[in-house]
mmCIF file of C-alpha atoms in Angstrom:
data_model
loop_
_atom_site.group_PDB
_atom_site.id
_atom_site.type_symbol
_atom_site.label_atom_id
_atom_site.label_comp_id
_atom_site.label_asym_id
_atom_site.label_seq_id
_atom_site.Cartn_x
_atom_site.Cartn_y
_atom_site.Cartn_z
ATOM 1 C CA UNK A 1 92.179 100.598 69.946
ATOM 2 C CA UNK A 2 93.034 97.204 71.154
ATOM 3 C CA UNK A 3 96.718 97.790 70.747
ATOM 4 C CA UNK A 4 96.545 101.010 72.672
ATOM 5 C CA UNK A 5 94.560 98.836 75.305
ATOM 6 C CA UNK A 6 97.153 95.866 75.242
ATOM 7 C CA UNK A 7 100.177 98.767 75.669
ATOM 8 C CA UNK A 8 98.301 99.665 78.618
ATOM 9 C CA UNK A 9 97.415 96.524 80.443
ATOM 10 C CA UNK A 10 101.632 95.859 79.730
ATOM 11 C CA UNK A 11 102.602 99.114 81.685
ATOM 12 C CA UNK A 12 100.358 98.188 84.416
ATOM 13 C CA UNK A 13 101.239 95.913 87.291
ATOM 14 C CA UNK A 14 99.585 93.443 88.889
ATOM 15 C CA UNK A 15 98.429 95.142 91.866
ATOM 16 C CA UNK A 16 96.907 97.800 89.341
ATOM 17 C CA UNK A 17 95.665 95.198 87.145
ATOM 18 C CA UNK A 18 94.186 93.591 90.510
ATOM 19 C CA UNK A 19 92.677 97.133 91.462
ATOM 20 C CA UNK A 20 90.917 97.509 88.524
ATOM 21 C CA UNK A 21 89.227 94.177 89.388
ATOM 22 C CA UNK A 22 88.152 95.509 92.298
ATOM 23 C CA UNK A 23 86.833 98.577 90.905
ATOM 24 C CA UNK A 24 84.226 96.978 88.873
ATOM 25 C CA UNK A 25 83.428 94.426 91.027
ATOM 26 C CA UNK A 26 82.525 97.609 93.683
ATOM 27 C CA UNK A 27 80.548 98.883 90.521
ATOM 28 C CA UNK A 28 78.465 95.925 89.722
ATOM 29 C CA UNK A 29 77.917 95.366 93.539
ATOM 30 C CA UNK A 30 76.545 98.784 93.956
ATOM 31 C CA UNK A 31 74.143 98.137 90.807
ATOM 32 C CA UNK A 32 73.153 95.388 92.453
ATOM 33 C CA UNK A 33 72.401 97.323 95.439
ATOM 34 C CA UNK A 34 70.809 100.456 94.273
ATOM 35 C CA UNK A 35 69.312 100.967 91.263
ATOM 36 C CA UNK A 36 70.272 104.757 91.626
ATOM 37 C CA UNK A 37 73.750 103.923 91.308
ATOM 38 C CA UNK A 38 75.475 103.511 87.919
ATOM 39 C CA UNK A 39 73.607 106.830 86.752
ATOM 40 C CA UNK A 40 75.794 110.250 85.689
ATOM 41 C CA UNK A 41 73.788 112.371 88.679
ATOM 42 C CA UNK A 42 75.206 109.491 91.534
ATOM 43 C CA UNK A 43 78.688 109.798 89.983
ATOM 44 C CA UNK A 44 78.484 113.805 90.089
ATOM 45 C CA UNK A 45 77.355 113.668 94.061
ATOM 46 C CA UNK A 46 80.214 110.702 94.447
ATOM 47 C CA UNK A 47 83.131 113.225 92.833
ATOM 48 C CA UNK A 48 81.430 115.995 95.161
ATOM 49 C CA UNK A 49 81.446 113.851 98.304
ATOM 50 C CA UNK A 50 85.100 113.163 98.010
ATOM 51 C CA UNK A 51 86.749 115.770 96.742
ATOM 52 C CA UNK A 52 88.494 117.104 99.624
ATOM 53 C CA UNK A 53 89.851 114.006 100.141
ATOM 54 C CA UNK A 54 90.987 113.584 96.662
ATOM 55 C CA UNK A 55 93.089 116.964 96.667
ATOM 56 C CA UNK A 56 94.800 115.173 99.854
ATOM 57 C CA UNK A 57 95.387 112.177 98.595
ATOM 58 C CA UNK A 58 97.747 113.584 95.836
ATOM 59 C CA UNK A 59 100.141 115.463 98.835
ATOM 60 C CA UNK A 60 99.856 112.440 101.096
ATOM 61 C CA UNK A 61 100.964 110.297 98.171
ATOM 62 C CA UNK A 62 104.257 112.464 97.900
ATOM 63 C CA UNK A 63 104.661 112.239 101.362
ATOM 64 C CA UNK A 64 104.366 108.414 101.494
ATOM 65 C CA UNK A 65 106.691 108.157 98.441
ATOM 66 C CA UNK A 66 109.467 109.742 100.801
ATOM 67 C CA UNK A 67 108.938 107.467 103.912
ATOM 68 C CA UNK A 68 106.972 110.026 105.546
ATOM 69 C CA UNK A 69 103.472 110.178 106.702
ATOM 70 C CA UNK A 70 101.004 113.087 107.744
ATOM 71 C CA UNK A 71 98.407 112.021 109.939
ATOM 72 C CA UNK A 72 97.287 115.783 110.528
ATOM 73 C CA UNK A 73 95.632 116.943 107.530
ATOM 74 C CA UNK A 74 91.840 116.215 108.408
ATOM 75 C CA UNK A 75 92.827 118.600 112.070
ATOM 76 C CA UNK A 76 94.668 120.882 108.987
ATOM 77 C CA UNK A 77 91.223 120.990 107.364
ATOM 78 C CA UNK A 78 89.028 121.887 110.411
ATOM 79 C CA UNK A 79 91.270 124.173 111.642
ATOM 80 C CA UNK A 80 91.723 126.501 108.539
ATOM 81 C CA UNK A 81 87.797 126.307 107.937
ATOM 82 C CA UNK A 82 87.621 127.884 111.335
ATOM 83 C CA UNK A 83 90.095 130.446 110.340
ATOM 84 C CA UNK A 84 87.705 131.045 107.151
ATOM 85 C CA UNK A 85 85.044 131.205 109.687
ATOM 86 C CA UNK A 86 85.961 132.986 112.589
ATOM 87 C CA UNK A 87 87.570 135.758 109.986
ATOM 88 C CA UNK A 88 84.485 136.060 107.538
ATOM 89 C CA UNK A 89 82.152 136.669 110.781
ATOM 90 C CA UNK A 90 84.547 139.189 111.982
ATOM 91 C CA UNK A 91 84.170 141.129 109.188
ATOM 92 C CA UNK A 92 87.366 139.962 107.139
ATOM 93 C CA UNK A 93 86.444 140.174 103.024
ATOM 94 C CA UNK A 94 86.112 136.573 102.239
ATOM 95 C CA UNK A 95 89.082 136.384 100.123
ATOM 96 C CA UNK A 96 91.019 137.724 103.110
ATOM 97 C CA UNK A 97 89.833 134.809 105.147
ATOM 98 C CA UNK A 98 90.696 132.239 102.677
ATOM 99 C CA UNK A 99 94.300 133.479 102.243
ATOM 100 C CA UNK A 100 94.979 133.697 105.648
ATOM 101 C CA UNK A 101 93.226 130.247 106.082
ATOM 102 C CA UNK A 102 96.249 129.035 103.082
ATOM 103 C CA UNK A 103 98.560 130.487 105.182
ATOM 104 C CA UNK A 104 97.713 128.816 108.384
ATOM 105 C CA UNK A 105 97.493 125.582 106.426
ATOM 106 C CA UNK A 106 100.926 125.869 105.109
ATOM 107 C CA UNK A 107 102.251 127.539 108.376
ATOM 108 C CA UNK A 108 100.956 124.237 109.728
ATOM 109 C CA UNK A 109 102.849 122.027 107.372
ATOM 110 C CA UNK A 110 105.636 123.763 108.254
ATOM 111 C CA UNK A 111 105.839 123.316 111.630
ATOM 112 C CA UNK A 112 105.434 119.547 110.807
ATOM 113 C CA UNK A 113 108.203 119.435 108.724
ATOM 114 C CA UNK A 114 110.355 121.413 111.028
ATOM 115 C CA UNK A 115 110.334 118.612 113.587
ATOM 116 C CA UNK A 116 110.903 116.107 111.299
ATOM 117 C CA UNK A 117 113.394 117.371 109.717
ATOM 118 C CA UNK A 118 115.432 119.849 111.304
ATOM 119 C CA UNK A 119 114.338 117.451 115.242
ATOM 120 C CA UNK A 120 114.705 114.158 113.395
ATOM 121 C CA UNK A 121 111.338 112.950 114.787
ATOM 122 C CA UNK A 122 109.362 110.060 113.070
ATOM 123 C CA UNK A 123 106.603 111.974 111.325
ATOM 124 C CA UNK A 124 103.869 108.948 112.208
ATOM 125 C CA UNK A 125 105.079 110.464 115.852
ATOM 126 C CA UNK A 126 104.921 114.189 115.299
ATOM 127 C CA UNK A 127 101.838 114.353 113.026
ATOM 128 C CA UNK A 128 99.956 111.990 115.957
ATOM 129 C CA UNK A 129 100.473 115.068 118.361
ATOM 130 C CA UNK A 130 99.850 117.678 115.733
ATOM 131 C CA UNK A 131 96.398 115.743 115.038
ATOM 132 C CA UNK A 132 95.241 116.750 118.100
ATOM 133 C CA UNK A 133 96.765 119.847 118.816
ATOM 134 C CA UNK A 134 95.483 121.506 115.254
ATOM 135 C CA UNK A 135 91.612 119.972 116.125
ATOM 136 C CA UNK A 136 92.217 121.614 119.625
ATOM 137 C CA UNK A 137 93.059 124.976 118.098
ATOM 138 C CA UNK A 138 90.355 124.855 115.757
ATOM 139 C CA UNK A 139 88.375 124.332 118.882
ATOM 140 C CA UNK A 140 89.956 127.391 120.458
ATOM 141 C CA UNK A 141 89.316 129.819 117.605
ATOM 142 C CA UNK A 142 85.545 128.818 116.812
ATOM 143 C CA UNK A 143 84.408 126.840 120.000
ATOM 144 C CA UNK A 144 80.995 125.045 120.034
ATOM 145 C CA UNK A 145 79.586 127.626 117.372
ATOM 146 C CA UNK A 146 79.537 127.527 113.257
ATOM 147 C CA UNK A 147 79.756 129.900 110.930
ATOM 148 C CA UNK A 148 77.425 129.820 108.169
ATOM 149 C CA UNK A 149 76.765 133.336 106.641
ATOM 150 C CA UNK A 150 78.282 133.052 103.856
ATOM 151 C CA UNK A 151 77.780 134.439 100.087
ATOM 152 C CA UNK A 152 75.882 132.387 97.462
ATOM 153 C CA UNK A 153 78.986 132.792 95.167
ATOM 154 C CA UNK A 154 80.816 130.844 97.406
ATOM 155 C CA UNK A 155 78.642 127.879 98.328
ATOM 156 C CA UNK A 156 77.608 127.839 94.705
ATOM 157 C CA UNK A 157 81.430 127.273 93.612
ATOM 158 C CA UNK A 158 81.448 123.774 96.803
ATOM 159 C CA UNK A 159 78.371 122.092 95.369
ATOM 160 C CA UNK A 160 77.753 123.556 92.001
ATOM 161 C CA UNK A 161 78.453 122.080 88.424
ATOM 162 C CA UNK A 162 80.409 123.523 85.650
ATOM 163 C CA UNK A 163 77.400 125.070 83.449
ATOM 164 C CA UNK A 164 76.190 122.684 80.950
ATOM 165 C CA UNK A 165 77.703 119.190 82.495
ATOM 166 C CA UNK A 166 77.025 117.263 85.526
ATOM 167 C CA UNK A 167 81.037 117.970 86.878
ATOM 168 C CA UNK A 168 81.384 119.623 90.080
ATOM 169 C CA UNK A 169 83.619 122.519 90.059
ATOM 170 C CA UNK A 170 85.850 121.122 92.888
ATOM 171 C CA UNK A 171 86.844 118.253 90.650
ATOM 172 C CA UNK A 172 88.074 120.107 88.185
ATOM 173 C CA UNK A 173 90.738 121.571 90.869
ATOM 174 C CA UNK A 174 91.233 117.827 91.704
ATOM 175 C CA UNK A 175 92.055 117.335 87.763
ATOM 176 C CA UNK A 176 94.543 119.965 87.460
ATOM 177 C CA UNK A 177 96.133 118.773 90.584
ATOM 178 C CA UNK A 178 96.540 115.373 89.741
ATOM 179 C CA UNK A 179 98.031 116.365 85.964
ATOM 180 C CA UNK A 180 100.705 118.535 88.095
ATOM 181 C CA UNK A 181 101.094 115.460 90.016
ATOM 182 C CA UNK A 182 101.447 112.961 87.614
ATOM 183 C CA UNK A 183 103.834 114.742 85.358
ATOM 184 C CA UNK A 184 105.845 115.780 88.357
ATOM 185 C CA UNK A 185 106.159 112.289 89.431
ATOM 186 C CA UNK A 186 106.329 110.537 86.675
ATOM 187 C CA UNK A 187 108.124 112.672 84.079
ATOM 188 C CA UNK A 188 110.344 114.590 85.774
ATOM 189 C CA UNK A 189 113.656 114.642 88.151
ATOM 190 C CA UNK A 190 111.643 115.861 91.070
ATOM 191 C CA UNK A 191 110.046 112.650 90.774
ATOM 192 C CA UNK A 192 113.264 110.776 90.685
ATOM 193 C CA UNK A 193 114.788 112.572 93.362
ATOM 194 C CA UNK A 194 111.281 111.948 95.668
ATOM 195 C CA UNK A 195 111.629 107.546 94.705
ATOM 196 C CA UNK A 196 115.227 108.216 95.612
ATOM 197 C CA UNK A 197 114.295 109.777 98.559
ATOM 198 C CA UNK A 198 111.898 107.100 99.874
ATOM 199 C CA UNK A 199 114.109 103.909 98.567
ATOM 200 C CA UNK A 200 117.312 105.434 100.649
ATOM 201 C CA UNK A 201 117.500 108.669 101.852
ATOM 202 C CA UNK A 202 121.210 108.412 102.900
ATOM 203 C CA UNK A 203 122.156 107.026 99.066
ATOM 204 C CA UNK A 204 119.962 109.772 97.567
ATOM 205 C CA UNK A 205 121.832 112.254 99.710
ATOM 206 C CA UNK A 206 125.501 111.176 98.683
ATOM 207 C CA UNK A 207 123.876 111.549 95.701
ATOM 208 C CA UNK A 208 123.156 115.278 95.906
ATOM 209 C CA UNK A 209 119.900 115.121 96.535
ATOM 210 C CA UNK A 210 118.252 117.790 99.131
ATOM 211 C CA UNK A 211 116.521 115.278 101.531
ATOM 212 C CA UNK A 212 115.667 117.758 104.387
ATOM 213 C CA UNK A 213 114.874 120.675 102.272
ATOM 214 C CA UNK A 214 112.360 118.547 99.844
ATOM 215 C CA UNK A 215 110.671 116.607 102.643
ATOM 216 C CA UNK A 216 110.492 120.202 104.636
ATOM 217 C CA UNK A 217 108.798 121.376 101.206
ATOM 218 C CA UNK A 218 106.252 118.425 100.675
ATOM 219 C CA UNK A 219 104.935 118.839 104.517
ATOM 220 C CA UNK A 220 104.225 122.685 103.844
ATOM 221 C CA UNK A 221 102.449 121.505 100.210
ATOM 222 C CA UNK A 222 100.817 118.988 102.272
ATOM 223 C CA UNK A 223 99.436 121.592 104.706
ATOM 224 C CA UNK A 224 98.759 124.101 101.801
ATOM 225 C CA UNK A 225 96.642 121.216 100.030
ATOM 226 C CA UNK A 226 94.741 120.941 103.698
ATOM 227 C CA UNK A 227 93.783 123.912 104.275
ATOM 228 C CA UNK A 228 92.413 124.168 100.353
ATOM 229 C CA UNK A 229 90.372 120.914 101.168
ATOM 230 C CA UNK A 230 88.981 123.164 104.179
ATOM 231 C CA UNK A 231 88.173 125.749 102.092
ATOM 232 C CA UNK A 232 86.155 123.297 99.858
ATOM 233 C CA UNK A 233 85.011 121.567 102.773
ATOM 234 C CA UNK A 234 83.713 124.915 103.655
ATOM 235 C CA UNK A 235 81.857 125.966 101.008
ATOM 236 C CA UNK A 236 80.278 122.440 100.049
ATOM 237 C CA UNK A 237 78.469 122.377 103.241
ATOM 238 C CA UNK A 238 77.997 125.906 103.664
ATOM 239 C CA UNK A 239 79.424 126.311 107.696
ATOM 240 C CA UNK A 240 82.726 126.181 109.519
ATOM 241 C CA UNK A 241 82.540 124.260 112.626
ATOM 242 C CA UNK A 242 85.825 122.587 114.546
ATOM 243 C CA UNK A 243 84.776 119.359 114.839
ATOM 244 C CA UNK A 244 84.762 119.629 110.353
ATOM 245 C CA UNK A 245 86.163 116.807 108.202
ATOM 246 C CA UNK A 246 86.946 114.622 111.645
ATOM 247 C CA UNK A 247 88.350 111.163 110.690
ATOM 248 C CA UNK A 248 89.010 112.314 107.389
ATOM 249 C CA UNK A 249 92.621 111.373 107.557
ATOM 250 C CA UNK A 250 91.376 107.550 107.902
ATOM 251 C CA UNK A 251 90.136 107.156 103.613
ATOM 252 C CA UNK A 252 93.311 109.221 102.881
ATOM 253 C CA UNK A 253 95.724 107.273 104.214
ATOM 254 C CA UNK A 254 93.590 104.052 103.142
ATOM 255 C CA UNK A 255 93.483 105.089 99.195
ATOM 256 C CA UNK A 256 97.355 106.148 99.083
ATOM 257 C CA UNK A 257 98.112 102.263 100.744
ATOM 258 C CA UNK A 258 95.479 100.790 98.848
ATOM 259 C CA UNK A 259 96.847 101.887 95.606
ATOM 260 C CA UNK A 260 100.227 100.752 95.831
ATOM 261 C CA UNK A 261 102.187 102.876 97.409
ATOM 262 C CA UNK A 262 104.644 101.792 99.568
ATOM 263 C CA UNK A 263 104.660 102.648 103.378
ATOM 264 C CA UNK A 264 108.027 102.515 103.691
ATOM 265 C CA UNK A 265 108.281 104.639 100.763
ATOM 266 C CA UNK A 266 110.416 104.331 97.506
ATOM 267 C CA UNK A 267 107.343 103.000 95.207
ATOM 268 C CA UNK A 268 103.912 103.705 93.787
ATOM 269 C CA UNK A 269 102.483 105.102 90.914
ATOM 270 C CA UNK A 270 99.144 107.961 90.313
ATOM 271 C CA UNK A 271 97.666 105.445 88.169
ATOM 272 C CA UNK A 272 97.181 103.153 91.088
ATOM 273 C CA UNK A 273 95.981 105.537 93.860
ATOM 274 C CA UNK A 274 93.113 106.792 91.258
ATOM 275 C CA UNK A 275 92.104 103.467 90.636
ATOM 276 C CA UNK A 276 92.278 103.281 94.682
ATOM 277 C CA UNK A 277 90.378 106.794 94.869
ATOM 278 C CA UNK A 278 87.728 105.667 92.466
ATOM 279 C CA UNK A 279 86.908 102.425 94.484
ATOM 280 C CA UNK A 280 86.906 103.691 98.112
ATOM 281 C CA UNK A 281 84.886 106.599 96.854
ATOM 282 C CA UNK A 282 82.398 104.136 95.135
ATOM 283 C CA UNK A 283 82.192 101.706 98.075
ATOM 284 C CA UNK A 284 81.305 104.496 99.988
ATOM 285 C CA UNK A 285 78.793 105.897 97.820
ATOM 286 C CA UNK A 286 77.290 102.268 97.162
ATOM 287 C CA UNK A 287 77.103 101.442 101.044
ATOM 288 C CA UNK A 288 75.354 105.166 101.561
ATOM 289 C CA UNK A 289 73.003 104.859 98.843
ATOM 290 C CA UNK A 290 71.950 101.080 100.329
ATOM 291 C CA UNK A 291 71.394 102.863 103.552
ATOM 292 C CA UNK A 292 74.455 101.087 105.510
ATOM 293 C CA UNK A 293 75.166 102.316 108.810
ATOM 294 C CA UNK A 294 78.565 104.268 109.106
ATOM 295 C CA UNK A 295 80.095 101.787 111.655
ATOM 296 C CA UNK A 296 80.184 99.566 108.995
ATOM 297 C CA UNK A 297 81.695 101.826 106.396
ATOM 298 C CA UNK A 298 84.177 102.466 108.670
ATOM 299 C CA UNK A 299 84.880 98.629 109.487
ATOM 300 C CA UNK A 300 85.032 97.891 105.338
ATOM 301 C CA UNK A 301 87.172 100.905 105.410
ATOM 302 C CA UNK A 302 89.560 99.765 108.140
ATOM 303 C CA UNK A 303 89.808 96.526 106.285
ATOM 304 C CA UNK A 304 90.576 97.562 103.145
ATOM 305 C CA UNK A 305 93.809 99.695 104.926
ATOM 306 C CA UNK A 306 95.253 96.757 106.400
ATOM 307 C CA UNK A 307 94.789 94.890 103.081
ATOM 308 C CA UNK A 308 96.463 97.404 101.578
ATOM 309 C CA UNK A 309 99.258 97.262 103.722
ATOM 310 C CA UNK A 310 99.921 93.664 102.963
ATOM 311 C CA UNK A 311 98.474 92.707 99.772
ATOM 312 C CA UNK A 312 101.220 94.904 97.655
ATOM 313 C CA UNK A 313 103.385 92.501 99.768
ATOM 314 C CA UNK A 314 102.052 89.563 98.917
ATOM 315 C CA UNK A 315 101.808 90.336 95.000
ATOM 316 C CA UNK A 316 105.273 91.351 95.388
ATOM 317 C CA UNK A 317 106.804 88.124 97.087
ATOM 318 C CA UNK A 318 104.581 85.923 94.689
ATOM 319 C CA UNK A 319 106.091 87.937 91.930
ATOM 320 C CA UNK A 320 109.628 87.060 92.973
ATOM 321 C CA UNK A 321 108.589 83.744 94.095
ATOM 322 C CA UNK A 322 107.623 83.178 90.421
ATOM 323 C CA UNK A 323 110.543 84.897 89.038
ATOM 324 C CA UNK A 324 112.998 82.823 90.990
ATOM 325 C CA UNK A 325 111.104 79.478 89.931
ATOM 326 C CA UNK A 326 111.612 80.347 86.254
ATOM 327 C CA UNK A 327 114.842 80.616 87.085
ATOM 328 C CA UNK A 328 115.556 77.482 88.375
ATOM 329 C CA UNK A 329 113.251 75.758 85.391
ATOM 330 C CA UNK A 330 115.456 77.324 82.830
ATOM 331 C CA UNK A 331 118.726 76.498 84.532
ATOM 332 C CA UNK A 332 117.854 72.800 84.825
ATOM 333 C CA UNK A 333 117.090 72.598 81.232
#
């Protein structure tokens, strides 16, 4: 056991090895706080809480990876839970509603990835416009009004638990996500060809590699994964409304950053941005459960994205500050 924990801690780095530090200092903080915390029916509601944003976490990771960024997917969300909405009141079968919601979402990634790719506009650019036009047509399609008529079947599946355990059903779609994920990225040459990408995407094209059709192909997935989150989103609370999921694109961005990844693309690793998911989900739930107001969640949040912006830096330049100093030891000797 202690030799599969030593192999571990080895193939971790040090921003991973620092993230688990801050993971159970967030723990042992929130025990402090509440005594409801470190219990298995907290962790259940904690899972629940954040599991859309988990599912887009693992597309805005890719996306990252690649030197590309999708600020739209929270709009994504709240517009294709309209769609469910607006559909399932007008007498669409449900699972009519949520296809053509999936199809919106990826239509909607699409068009994203059109204009970056095929336009050559800076994603941070085009997703900033899409933001607001995909909230506004979620405005146009439901208006002031929500939707909340649906089946038990359906609500049961958003905030239910597999029979027997304490495990929400929508983290177990997170869990087979994240397994597709990580062997995609990690063991595989789509996962070479995405580092490529993000580390130079005119090397990785002399190189064979399909930039424009693979980043065209991880905007649609990232839409897709949206407009699933919306579906979730959906039946966890039981109503479609426009204004659903606002901000949500905030903690996304915050965990992929936080856990390594690098904006500029090239880097990162699953491993860190669960450790990353794990600890912005249990700040949040700590700071809820002491009764903090959400300004402040939203300041700690804010924080934590522009630490995670530049602390990867700093461990990085340390790193090679260290590496060059051993170098310069050993020479002299």
């Amino acid at each position: 056991m202690m030799n599969r924990l030593r192999s571990l801690s080895q193939r971790m780095t040090s921003w991973e090895l620092l993230l688990v530090a801050l993971l159970v200092g967030v723990l042992i903080n929130g025990a402090n706080q509440s005594p409801y915390f470190l219990n298995a029916t907290s962790f259940s509601l904690m899972f629940s809480d954040f599991s859309e944003k988990s599912i887009m976490v693992l597309a805005m990771m890719l996306i990252i990876i690649v030197g590309e960024i999708d600020l739209s997917v929270a709009s994504i969300l709240g517009f294709s839970s309209a769609i469910v909405g607006d559909l399932f009141a007008a007498g669409w079968p449900l699972w009519l509603a949520i296809v053509a919601a999936l199809v919106v979402g990826g239509l909607a990634g699409l068009f994203n990835g059109l204009l970056v790719t095929r336009l050559g506009l800076p994603s941070l650019v085009v997703t900033l416009g899409t933001l607001a036009l995909y909230r506004g047509a979620a405005y146009i399609v439901l208006g002031e009004r929500g939707i909340s008529t649906y089946p038990n079947v359906f609500t049961q599946f958003g905030f239910g638990d597999i029979p027997g355990t304490l495990i929400p059903w929508t983290f177990l779609i997170f869990a087979v996500l994240a397994i597709v994920v990580g062997v995609m990225l990690h063991s595989s040459w789509v996962g070479r060809q995405l580092f490529a990408i993000g580390a130079n995407k005119e090397a990785a094209r002399y190189a064979g590699v399909a930039v424009a059709r693979i980043k065209l192909l991880l905007f649609v997935v990232s839409g897709l994964v949206a407009a699933l989150a919306g579906i979730i989103f959906t039946a966890r609370f039981a109503t479609s409304r426009a204004d659903n999921a606002v901000g949500f694109e905030l903690d996304v961005i915050t965990v992929v950053l936080l856990g390594g990844v690098d904006i500029f693309g090239g880097r990162g690793s699953l491993l860190g941005v669960l450790l990353a998911l794990f600890t912005v989900a249990a700040l949040r739930d700590s700071f809820a459960l002491a009764n903090y107001p959400d300004q402040v969640q939203s300041i700690l949040v804010g924080v934590l994205l522009i630490v995670s912006v530049l602390g990867p830096l700093a461990v990085k330049r340390l790193q090679d500050a260290w590496i060059k100093r051993r170098h310069v030891v050993s020479s002299q000797a």
